[in-house]
Amino acid sequence: KKTEFISMPYRTITTFSLRSAGSFVDKDSELCLWLDFDDVFYPRRSNEDDPPPPPIPRRSYLEIDFQKDKVDIFVVHRYLSERLMRVNGHQMKPYTSPVSSELLMPSSPDTGTNLLDWIGNNASAIDPK
């Protein structure tokens, strides 16, 4: 099986998002990264005889799929939030600063449910512990 490895400095990540797997049909979660360097897309010619279409500038975007129930996306979110947090103006935390081991602890199985209850204003379903 072919595997692709990509390496990029944390400072190039401007924004990230995580999408959890939905129903049983949706088999994966996604991590989306927006990067601060630009990309240029060169569309294909519709016909060999046509002149090439103009290039399209765009923001670099990377999407990584995680297999459902194999990756704790809440841990990934906590880790990226801590690692990419900007302090002292717009500077990122030094890479030598350690990440708390509490951030890497597995999430409770009810984390997603509790979050949706909180968003949906179903306060009666939230455990106050």
GROMACS .gro file of C-alpha atoms in nm:
model
  129
    1LYS     CA    1   0.000   0.000   0.000
    2LYS     CA    2   0.134   0.341  -0.095
    3THR     CA    3   0.156   0.597   0.188
    4GLU     CA    4   0.211   0.968   0.145
    5PHE     CA    5   0.389   1.168   0.415
    6ILE     CA    6   0.362   1.546   0.429
    7SER     CA    7   0.567   1.765   0.657
    8MET     CA    8   0.493   2.129   0.725
    9PRO     CA    9   0.581   2.371   1.004
   10TYR     CA   10   0.306   2.454   1.253
   11ARG     CA   11   0.350   2.823   1.173
   12THR     CA   12   0.205   2.764   0.822
   13ILE     CA   13  -0.132   2.646   0.963
   14THR     CA   14  -0.367   2.943   0.988
   15THR     CA   15  -0.693   2.761   1.061
   16PHE     CA   16  -0.807   2.407   1.124
   17SER     CA   17  -1.135   2.226   1.161
   18LEU     CA   18  -1.243   1.875   1.251
   19ARG     CA   19  -1.551   1.697   1.121
   20SER     CA   20  -1.675   1.397   1.310
   21ALA     CA   21  -1.814   1.091   1.137
   22GLY     CA   22  -2.189   1.112   1.099
   23SER     CA   23  -2.413   0.809   1.073
   24PHE     CA   24  -2.310   0.451   1.008
   25VAL     CA   25  -2.281   0.539   0.638
   26ASP     CA   26  -2.013   0.803   0.705
   27LYS     CA   27  -1.702   0.598   0.777
   28ASP     CA   28  -1.446   0.866   0.854
   29SER     CA   29  -1.369   1.188   1.036
   30GLU     CA   30  -1.180   1.467   0.865
   31LEU     CA   31  -0.912   1.709   0.975
   32CYS     CA   32  -0.902   2.020   0.753
   33LEU     CA   33  -0.600   2.250   0.756
   34TRP     CA   34  -0.578   2.589   0.585
   35LEU     CA   35  -0.222   2.698   0.524
   36ASP     CA   36  -0.074   3.044   0.487
   37PHE     CA   37   0.099   2.985   0.156
   38ASP     CA   38  -0.086   3.021  -0.169
   39ASP     CA   39  -0.128   2.765  -0.439
   40VAL     CA   40  -0.198   2.798  -0.811
   41PHE     CA   41  -0.429   2.555  -0.987
   42TYR     CA   42  -0.380   2.500  -1.358
   43PRO     CA   43  -0.708   2.370  -1.508
   44ARG     CA   44  -0.699   2.118  -1.789
   45ARG     CA   45  -0.769   2.216  -2.143
   46SER     CA   46  -1.114   2.113  -2.259
   47ASN     CA   47  -0.970   2.038  -2.603
   48GLU     CA   48  -0.609   1.985  -2.712
   49ASP     CA   49  -0.640   2.265  -2.968
   50ASP     CA   50  -0.771   2.520  -2.717
   51PRO     CA   51  -0.535   2.763  -2.548
   52PRO     CA   52  -0.464   2.681  -2.183
   53PRO     CA   53  -0.716   2.830  -1.938
   54PRO     CA   54  -0.582   3.094  -1.700
   55PRO     CA   55  -0.436   2.969  -1.371
   56ILE     CA   56  -0.659   2.998  -1.064
   57PRO     CA   57  -0.494   3.130  -0.745
   58ARG     CA   58  -0.622   2.969  -0.427
   59ARG     CA   59  -0.542   2.924  -0.061
   60SER     CA   60  -0.366   2.599   0.025
   61TYR     CA   61  -0.594   2.347   0.190
   62LEU     CA   62  -0.522   2.000   0.320
   63GLU     CA   63  -0.777   1.741   0.428
   64ILE     CA   64  -0.684   1.428   0.621
   65ASP     CA   65  -0.932   1.145   0.673
   66PHE     CA   66  -0.936   0.943   0.994
   67GLN     CA   67  -1.107   0.608   1.011
   68LYS     CA   68  -1.416   0.618   1.231
   69ASP     CA   69  -1.355   0.492   1.587
   70LYS     CA   70  -0.977   0.470   1.531
   71VAL     CA   71  -0.882   0.830   1.618
   72ASP     CA   72  -1.010   1.038   1.910
   73ILE     CA   73  -1.083   1.364   1.725
   74PHE     CA   74  -1.137   1.548   2.053
   75VAL     CA   75  -0.775   1.472   2.149
   76VAL     CA   76  -0.659   1.589   1.805
   77HIS     CA   77  -0.860   1.909   1.852
   78ARG     CA   78  -0.718   1.975   2.200
   79TYR     CA   79  -0.365   1.908   2.080
   80LEU     CA   80  -0.390   2.137   1.776
   81SER     CA   81  -0.560   2.408   1.980
   82GLU     CA   82  -0.276   2.401   2.232
   83ARG     CA   83   0.000   2.376   1.973
   84LEU     CA   84  -0.138   2.649   1.744
   85MET     CA   85  -0.251   2.892   2.014
   86ARG     CA   86  -0.102   3.232   1.950
   87VAL     CA   87   0.050   3.419   2.242
   88ASN     CA   88   0.244   3.743   2.277
   89GLY     CA   89   0.065   3.917   1.994
   90HIS     CA   90   0.072   3.692   1.691
   91GLN     CA   91   0.363   3.466   1.787
   92MET     CA   92   0.296   3.099   1.843
   93LYS     CA   93   0.402   2.918   2.158
   94PRO     CA   94   0.762   2.797   2.138
   95TYR     CA   95   0.794   2.441   2.007
   96THR     CA   96   1.002   2.357   2.310
   97SER     CA   97   0.709   2.426   2.544
   98PRO     CA   98   0.561   2.092   2.649
   99VAL     CA   99   0.202   1.992   2.586
  100SER     CA  100   0.018   1.886   2.900
  101SER     CA  101  -0.032   1.511   2.924
  102GLU     CA  102  -0.395   1.581   3.022
  103LEU     CA  103  -0.458   1.701   2.667
  104LEU     CA  104  -0.365   1.361   2.532
  105MET     CA  105  -0.594   1.162   2.763
  106PRO     CA  106  -0.871   0.978   2.579
  107SER     CA  107  -1.207   1.153   2.573
  108SER     CA  108  -1.507   1.019   2.755
  109PRO     CA  109  -1.737   0.814   2.528
  110ASP     CA  110  -2.015   1.065   2.608
  111THR     CA  111  -1.815   1.372   2.499
  112GLY     CA  112  -1.988   1.409   2.162
  113THR     CA  113  -2.331   1.348   2.310
  114ASN     CA  114  -2.273   1.599   2.592
  115LEU     CA  115  -2.152   1.857   2.344
  116LEU     CA  116  -2.460   1.813   2.124
  117ASP     CA  117  -2.686   1.829   2.430
  118TRP     CA  118  -2.519   2.154   2.533
  119ILE     CA  119  -2.550   2.303   2.183
  120GLY     CA  120  -2.909   2.182   2.152
  121ASN     CA  121  -2.996   2.334   2.491
  122ASN     CA  122  -3.088   1.995   2.637
  123ALA     CA  123  -2.948   2.078   2.979
  124SER     CA  124  -3.138   1.797   3.146
  125ALA     CA  125  -2.917   1.541   2.967
  126ILE     CA  126  -2.586   1.689   3.085
  127ASP     CA  127  -2.420   1.525   3.383
  128PRO     CA  128  -2.307   1.806   3.622
  129LYS     CA  129  -1.999   1.611   3.740
   0.00000   0.00000   0.00000
